C-alpha positions as a printed Julia matrix, in Angstrom:
146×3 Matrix{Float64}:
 -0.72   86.48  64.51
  0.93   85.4   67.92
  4.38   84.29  67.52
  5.61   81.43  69.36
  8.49   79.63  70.62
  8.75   77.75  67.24
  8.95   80.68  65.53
 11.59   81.96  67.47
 13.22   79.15  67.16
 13.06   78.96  63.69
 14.37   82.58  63.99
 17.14   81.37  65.37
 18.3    79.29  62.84
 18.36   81.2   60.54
 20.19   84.41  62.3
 23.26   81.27  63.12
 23.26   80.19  59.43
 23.82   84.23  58.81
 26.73   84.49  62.02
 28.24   81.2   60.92
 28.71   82.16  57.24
 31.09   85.09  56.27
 28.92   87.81  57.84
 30.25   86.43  61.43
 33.03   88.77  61.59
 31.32   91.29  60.07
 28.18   91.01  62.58
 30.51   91.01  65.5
 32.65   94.15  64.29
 29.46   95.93  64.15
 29.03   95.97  67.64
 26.18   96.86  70.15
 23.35   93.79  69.69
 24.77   92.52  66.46
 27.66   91.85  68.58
 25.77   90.22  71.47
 24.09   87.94  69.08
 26.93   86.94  67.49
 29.34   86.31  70.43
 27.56   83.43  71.85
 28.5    81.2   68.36
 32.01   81.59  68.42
 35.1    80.42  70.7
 38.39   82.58  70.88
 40.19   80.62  68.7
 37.6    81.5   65.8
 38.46   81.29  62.44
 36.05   85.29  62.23
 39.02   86.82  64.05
 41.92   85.97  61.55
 40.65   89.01  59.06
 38.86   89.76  56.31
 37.31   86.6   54.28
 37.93   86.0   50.59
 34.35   85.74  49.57
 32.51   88.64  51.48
 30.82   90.06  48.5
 29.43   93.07  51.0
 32.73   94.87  51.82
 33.75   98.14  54.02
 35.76  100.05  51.9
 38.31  103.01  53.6
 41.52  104.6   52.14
 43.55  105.69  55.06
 47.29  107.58  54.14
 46.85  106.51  50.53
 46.08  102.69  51.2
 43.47  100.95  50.65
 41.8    98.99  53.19
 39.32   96.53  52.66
 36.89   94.01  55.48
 34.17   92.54  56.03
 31.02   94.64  56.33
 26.86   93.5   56.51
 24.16   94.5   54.33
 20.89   95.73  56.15
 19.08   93.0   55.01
 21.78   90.7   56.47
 20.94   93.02  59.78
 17.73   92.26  59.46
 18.08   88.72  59.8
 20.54   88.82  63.06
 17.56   90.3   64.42
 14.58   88.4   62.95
 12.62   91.36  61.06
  8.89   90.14  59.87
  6.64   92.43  58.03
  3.26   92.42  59.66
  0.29   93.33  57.83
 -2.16   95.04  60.98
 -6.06   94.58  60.94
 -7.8    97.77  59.72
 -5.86  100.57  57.62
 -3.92   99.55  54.56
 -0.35   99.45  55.74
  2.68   97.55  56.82
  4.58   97.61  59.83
  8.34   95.89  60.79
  8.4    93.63  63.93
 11.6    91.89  65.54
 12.59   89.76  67.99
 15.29   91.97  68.86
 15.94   95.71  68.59
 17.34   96.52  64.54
 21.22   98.01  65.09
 19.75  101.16  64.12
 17.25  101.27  66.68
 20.03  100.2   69.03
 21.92  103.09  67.89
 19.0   105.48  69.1
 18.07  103.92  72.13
 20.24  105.71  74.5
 21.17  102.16  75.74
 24.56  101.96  73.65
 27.68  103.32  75.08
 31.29  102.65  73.36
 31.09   99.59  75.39
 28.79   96.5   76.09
 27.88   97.76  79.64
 26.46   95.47  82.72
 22.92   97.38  81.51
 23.24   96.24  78.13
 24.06   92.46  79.58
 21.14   92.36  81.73
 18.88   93.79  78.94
 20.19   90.86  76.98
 19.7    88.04  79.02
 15.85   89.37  80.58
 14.78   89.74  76.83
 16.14   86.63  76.06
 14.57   84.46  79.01
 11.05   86.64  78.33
 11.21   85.37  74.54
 11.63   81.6   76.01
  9.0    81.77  78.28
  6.41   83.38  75.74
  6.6    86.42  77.66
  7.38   88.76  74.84
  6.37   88.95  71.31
  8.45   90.99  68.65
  8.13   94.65  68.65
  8.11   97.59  66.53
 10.33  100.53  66.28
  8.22  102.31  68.26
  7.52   99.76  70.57
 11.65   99.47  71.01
């Protein structure tokens, strides 16, 4: 199958529905890409950065000097759809492989691309892969292609 711009698109409506819902804090806590792709959606004055929402049913959980401490936290499916996952059945030997528009947090994570900081790097990673993906330049990858 060759993805295409509709697919991405489509992609992409689904990843804001995710960001726009409750998981929007939670998806730009996590950082790294999660961050990136959640950033774009949301002005300073956000409702995401007033705390934790009432209806997160996915939750970080921490006690810290005997209190409890409670916010919003994403699942890895919810991951998974920030960043488009398909499963892609090959030609040839009976197996399954994971594709994505954009590299999976934990893949992120591994890359040697993350610092503790969204670096000028990371920016212009961002923006090529994005601008490759409109043009039909790219198609999702695998782990191993990531």
């Amino acid at each position: 199958y060759r993805f295409t711009l509709t697919d991405y698109e489509a992609y992409v409506a689904k990843r804001d529905s995710v960001i726009h819902s409750f998981q929007g804090r939670a998806a730009l806590q996590r950082g790294g890409l999660l961050w990136r792709l959640a950033c774009d959606l949301f002005g300073e004055d956000s409702e995401v950065y007033r705390g934790p929402s009432a209806y997160q049913t996915h939750n970080s959980h921490q006690v810290l000097g005997g209190r409890d401490y409670v916010d919003d936290a994403l699942s890895r499916h919810q991951e998974d759809v920030i960043c488009e996952v398909y499963r892609v059945k090959p030609e040839g030997p009976d197996c399954t492989m994971f594709q994505s528009w954009w590299p999976t947090s934990a893949t992120w994570l591994q890359s040697g691309m993350t610092l503790d900081y969204w670096s000028a790097g990371d920016e212009q990673f961002f923006v090529k892969h994005r601008e490759n993906i409109l043009k039909g330049a790219v198609q999702p990858k695998s782990v191993q292609e990531w």
